[in-house]
Amino acid sequence: MNWRGSVWLPSRGSITALSLALLAARADELGLPFLCSSAVLDALTERPTQWVARIAPAQSHGWQIYADFLLSGGHRRIAVAAQASVYWASGIRIVQDYLVPRGGSLLELDMSVLTAGALCEELVDKRVTALLLLVGYPEPAVSIVRAVRHDRRLPEILVGAPAGQPEFAGWATLLGADGAGIPFLRYLPACLTGLGARVCDRSARATG
C-alpha cells in the first residue's frame, strides 16, 4: 500500500480511545490510510481493513503484562479507582480476566460516587494490597494519591497507573514524593533502533 497522504495522530489511549475508533472507522469508509500510534482498544475497527494500521501493540498486550506484574509482586486483592471511559472499562475487563483464573481478585470502586477518603476506607476494609488509578488527571488522581499516601493504615499499598498518568509533566510538581514509585505502562523501549530514532525525530518535528 502507498501510505503517502495518510493521516497520523499521536494520542493518549485513556483520553482518545473512542475518538480514534470513530476516526478509524471513518477512514476505512473513505479509503484513507490511517496510522495510529497509541495502544488503544483491541477492536480499533469492527472488521479487518487494509486502511488502518497501528504502531503500538493493542491494549490487551500491555495490560495483561501489567496484571502479571501485579501477581508476580504477590498482589491478589487488587482494587481499581475508576471513572467512566470506554478505554478504562476495557482495561478493567482485561486485568480481571487475567487475574481471576490465577487466584487474584479485582474490586472496582466508582469514583463518581466515592470521595478519596471513602476510597481509603474501602481499601482498608477489603484488605487491598494494590490500587490502580483509572481516573482523570489532575483530578481526582492527585487527590486519591495524596489521600492514600497519607493514610497511616495503608503504608504498604502499591499504587499503580497502567494508563500512564505519571507521565504528565505536572505529576511530580503536584505530588512531589507522593507521586513517586507508581508503576505505569510505557511503550517505548529502553533503547531505540536507528530507524526508531529517525521516526521519533520526524514525528516530533511534524507535531511541534
Short mmCIF file of C-alpha atoms in Angstrom, two decimals:
data_model
loop_
_atom_site.label_atom_id
_atom_site.label_comp_id
_atom_site.label_asym_id
_atom_site.label_seq_id
_atom_site.Cartn_x
_atom_site.Cartn_y
_atom_site.Cartn_z
CA MET A 1 0.00 0.00 0.00
CA ASN A 2 1.12 3.56 -0.68
CA TRP A 3 0.83 5.47 2.62
CA ARG A 4 1.57 8.91 1.18
CA GLY A 5 -1.17 11.30 2.16
CA SER A 6 -2.03 9.20 5.18
CA VAL A 7 -3.32 10.54 8.50
CA TRP A 8 -1.14 10.05 11.58
CA LEU A 9 -2.38 11.11 15.02
CA PRO A 10 -0.35 10.86 18.23
CA SER A 11 -2.69 10.21 21.11
CA ARG A 12 -3.22 9.12 24.71
CA GLY A 13 -5.33 5.99 24.97
CA SER A 14 -7.35 6.88 28.06
CA ILE A 15 -8.46 10.18 26.53
CA THR A 16 -8.93 9.39 22.85
CA ALA A 17 -9.76 5.69 22.51
CA LEU A 18 -13.37 6.24 21.44
CA SER A 19 -12.45 9.19 19.21
CA LEU A 20 -9.74 7.15 17.50
CA ALA A 21 -12.12 4.26 16.91
CA LEU A 22 -14.59 6.64 15.26
CA LEU A 23 -11.85 8.21 13.14
CA ALA A 24 -10.50 4.81 12.12
CA ALA A 25 -13.96 3.67 11.07
CA ARG A 26 -14.45 6.82 9.02
CA ALA A 27 -11.01 6.45 7.41
CA ASP A 28 -11.91 2.88 6.44
CA GLU A 29 -15.13 4.11 4.83
CA LEU A 30 -13.25 6.74 2.83
CA GLY A 31 -10.33 4.51 1.88
CA LEU A 32 -7.95 6.91 3.63
CA PRO A 33 -4.78 5.39 5.17
CA PHE A 34 -4.90 5.90 8.95
CA LEU A 35 -1.90 5.23 11.22
CA CYS A 36 -2.49 5.06 14.99
CA SER A 37 0.47 5.35 17.35
CA SER A 38 -1.44 4.80 20.60
CA ALA A 39 -2.01 1.48 22.37
CA VAL A 40 -5.77 1.83 22.14
CA LEU A 41 -8.63 -0.65 22.14
CA ASP A 42 -8.03 -4.06 20.58
CA ALA A 43 -11.07 -3.56 18.37
CA LEU A 44 -9.89 -0.34 16.77
CA THR A 45 -12.11 -1.24 13.83
CA GLU A 46 -15.07 -3.62 13.71
CA ARG A 47 -13.57 -5.57 10.81
CA PRO A 48 -10.14 -6.21 9.27
CA THR A 49 -9.15 -3.42 6.91
CA GLN A 50 -6.16 -2.50 4.77
CA TRP A 51 -6.62 1.20 5.54
CA VAL A 52 -5.93 1.21 9.29
CA ALA A 53 -2.65 0.28 10.99
CA ARG A 54 -1.21 0.70 14.46
CA ILE A 55 2.35 1.16 15.72
CA ALA A 56 1.95 0.27 19.40
CA PRO A 57 0.58 -3.14 20.44
CA ALA A 58 -3.12 -3.43 21.17
CA GLN A 59 -4.35 -2.58 24.67
CA SER A 60 -4.68 -6.17 25.88
CA HIS A 61 -0.99 -6.90 25.27
CA GLY A 62 0.31 -4.31 27.72
CA TRP A 63 -2.49 -4.64 30.27
CA GLN A 64 -2.05 -8.39 30.58
CA ILE A 65 1.65 -7.79 31.20
CA TYR A 66 0.68 -5.29 33.90
CA ALA A 67 -1.68 -7.80 35.52
CA ASP A 68 1.10 -10.40 35.52
CA PHE A 69 3.41 -7.81 37.13
CA LEU A 70 0.89 -7.42 39.97
CA LEU A 71 0.62 -11.16 40.53
CA SER A 72 4.39 -11.55 40.42
CA GLY A 73 4.62 -8.95 43.19
CA GLY A 74 2.37 -11.06 45.41
CA HIS A 75 -0.77 -8.97 44.97
CA ARG A 76 -4.04 -10.89 45.00
CA ARG A 77 -6.50 -8.35 46.42
CA ILE A 78 -6.46 -5.53 43.89
CA ALA A 79 -8.78 -2.55 43.58
CA VAL A 80 -9.29 -0.06 40.80
CA ALA A 81 -10.42 3.53 41.30
CA ALA A 82 -12.43 4.05 38.14
CA GLN A 83 -14.35 6.67 36.19
CA ALA A 84 -16.50 6.12 33.13
CA SER A 85 -14.39 5.54 29.99
CA VAL A 86 -14.56 3.02 27.15
CA TYR A 87 -10.78 2.54 27.33
CA TRP A 88 -10.67 2.13 31.10
CA ALA A 89 -13.67 -0.23 31.13
CA SER A 90 -11.88 -2.36 28.55
CA GLY A 91 -8.72 -2.28 30.70
CA ILE A 92 -10.64 -3.41 33.77
CA ARG A 93 -12.04 -6.41 31.87
CA ILE A 94 -8.59 -7.36 30.56
CA VAL A 95 -6.99 -7.20 34.01
CA GLN A 96 -9.87 -9.02 35.70
CA ASP A 97 -9.92 -11.79 33.10
CA TYR A 98 -6.20 -12.30 33.67
CA LEU A 99 -6.26 -12.12 37.48
CA VAL A 100 -9.25 -14.25 38.42
CA PRO A 101 -8.15 -17.60 36.88
CA ARG A 102 -4.77 -17.12 38.61
CA GLY A 103 -6.17 -16.59 42.09
CA GLY A 104 -6.48 -12.81 42.09
CA SER A 105 -9.48 -10.55 42.52
CA LEU A 106 -10.35 -7.08 41.27
CA LEU A 107 -12.61 -4.70 43.19
CA GLU A 108 -13.99 -1.81 41.12
CA LEU A 109 -14.56 1.43 43.07
CA ASP A 110 -16.70 4.05 41.33
CA MET A 111 -15.09 7.45 41.83
CA SER A 112 -18.19 9.23 40.57
CA VAL A 113 -19.76 8.43 43.95
CA LEU A 114 -16.78 7.95 46.30
CA THR A 115 -14.54 10.61 47.80
CA ALA A 116 -10.83 9.96 48.23
CA GLY A 117 -11.43 9.43 51.94
CA ALA A 118 -14.23 6.93 51.33
CA LEU A 119 -11.95 5.13 48.88
CA CYS A 120 -9.34 4.68 51.61
CA GLU A 121 -11.98 3.19 53.90
CA GLU A 122 -12.84 0.62 51.23
CA LEU A 123 -9.18 -0.25 50.73
CA VAL A 124 -8.69 -0.87 54.43
CA ASP A 125 -11.96 -2.78 54.84
CA LYS A 126 -11.25 -5.10 51.88
CA ARG A 127 -7.53 -5.51 52.77
CA VAL A 128 -6.47 -4.37 49.33
CA THR A 129 -2.72 -4.51 48.59
CA ALA A 130 -2.69 -2.74 45.21
CA LEU A 131 -4.75 0.16 43.88
CA LEU A 132 -4.95 1.00 40.17
CA LEU A 133 -5.78 4.53 39.03
CA LEU A 134 -8.17 4.65 36.09
CA VAL A 135 -9.30 8.20 36.69
CA GLY A 136 -8.76 11.65 35.23
CA TYR A 137 -5.71 13.84 35.69
CA PRO A 138 -5.11 16.06 37.58
CA GLU A 139 -8.31 15.32 39.48
CA PRO A 140 -9.31 13.06 41.01
CA ALA A 141 -5.99 11.23 40.51
CA VAL A 142 -3.92 13.71 42.54
CA SER A 143 -6.35 13.76 45.46
CA ILE A 144 -6.54 9.96 45.52
CA VAL A 145 -2.77 9.55 45.60
CA ARG A 146 -2.41 12.13 48.38
CA ALA A 147 -5.14 10.50 50.46
CA VAL A 148 -3.68 7.00 50.10
CA ARG A 149 -0.09 8.09 50.74
CA HIS A 150 -1.05 9.93 53.93
CA ASP A 151 -3.36 7.27 55.35
CA ARG A 152 -1.36 5.53 58.08
CA ARG A 153 -3.43 2.38 57.66
CA LEU A 154 -2.12 1.92 54.11
CA PRO A 155 1.67 2.15 54.39
CA GLU A 156 2.41 -0.86 52.18
CA ILE A 157 -0.20 -0.48 49.46
CA LEU A 158 1.03 -0.31 45.87
CA VAL A 159 -0.48 2.48 43.77
CA GLY A 160 -0.32 1.75 40.05
CA ALA A 161 -1.33 3.66 36.93
CA PRO A 162 -1.44 1.41 33.86
CA ALA A 163 -2.97 4.25 31.82
CA GLY A 164 0.16 6.37 32.36
CA GLN A 165 -0.93 9.43 34.37
CA PRO A 166 2.56 9.78 35.98
CA GLU A 167 3.93 10.61 32.53
CA PHE A 168 2.22 14.00 32.58
CA ALA A 169 4.68 16.84 33.08
CA GLY A 170 2.90 18.24 36.13
CA TRP A 171 2.65 14.97 38.05
CA ALA A 172 5.87 15.42 40.04
CA THR A 173 5.15 19.11 40.60
CA LEU A 174 1.70 18.47 42.04
CA LEU A 175 2.54 15.41 44.11
CA GLY A 176 6.25 15.60 44.90
CA ALA A 177 7.44 12.49 46.73
CA ASP A 178 3.86 11.21 46.99
CA GLY A 179 3.82 10.69 43.23
CA ALA A 180 6.95 8.54 43.11
CA GLY A 181 7.02 4.75 42.94
CA ILE A 182 3.84 4.42 40.87
CA PRO A 183 4.43 1.89 38.08
CA PHE A 184 2.80 2.57 34.71
CA LEU A 185 2.88 1.15 31.22
CA ARG A 186 5.45 2.68 28.89
CA TYR A 187 5.60 1.54 25.30
CA LEU A 188 8.98 2.96 24.32
CA PRO A 189 11.88 0.51 24.68
CA ALA A 190 14.93 1.41 26.75
CA CYS A 191 16.94 1.95 23.56
CA LEU A 192 15.58 2.75 20.11
CA THR A 193 17.00 1.32 16.90
CA GLY A 194 18.34 3.72 14.29
CA LEU A 195 15.04 3.55 12.43
CA GLY A 196 13.07 4.13 15.61
CA ALA A 197 15.15 7.18 16.46
CA ARG A 198 14.58 8.64 13.00
CA VAL A 199 10.82 8.03 13.21
CA CYS A 200 10.65 9.70 16.65
CA ASP A 201 12.65 12.67 15.39
CA ARG A 202 10.46 13.14 12.32
CA SER A 203 7.21 12.77 14.27
CA ALA A 204 8.42 15.26 16.90
CA ARG A 205 9.25 17.80 14.18
CA ALA A 206 5.93 17.16 12.42
CA THR A 207 3.86 17.68 15.58
CA GLY A 208 5.93 20.52 17.06
#
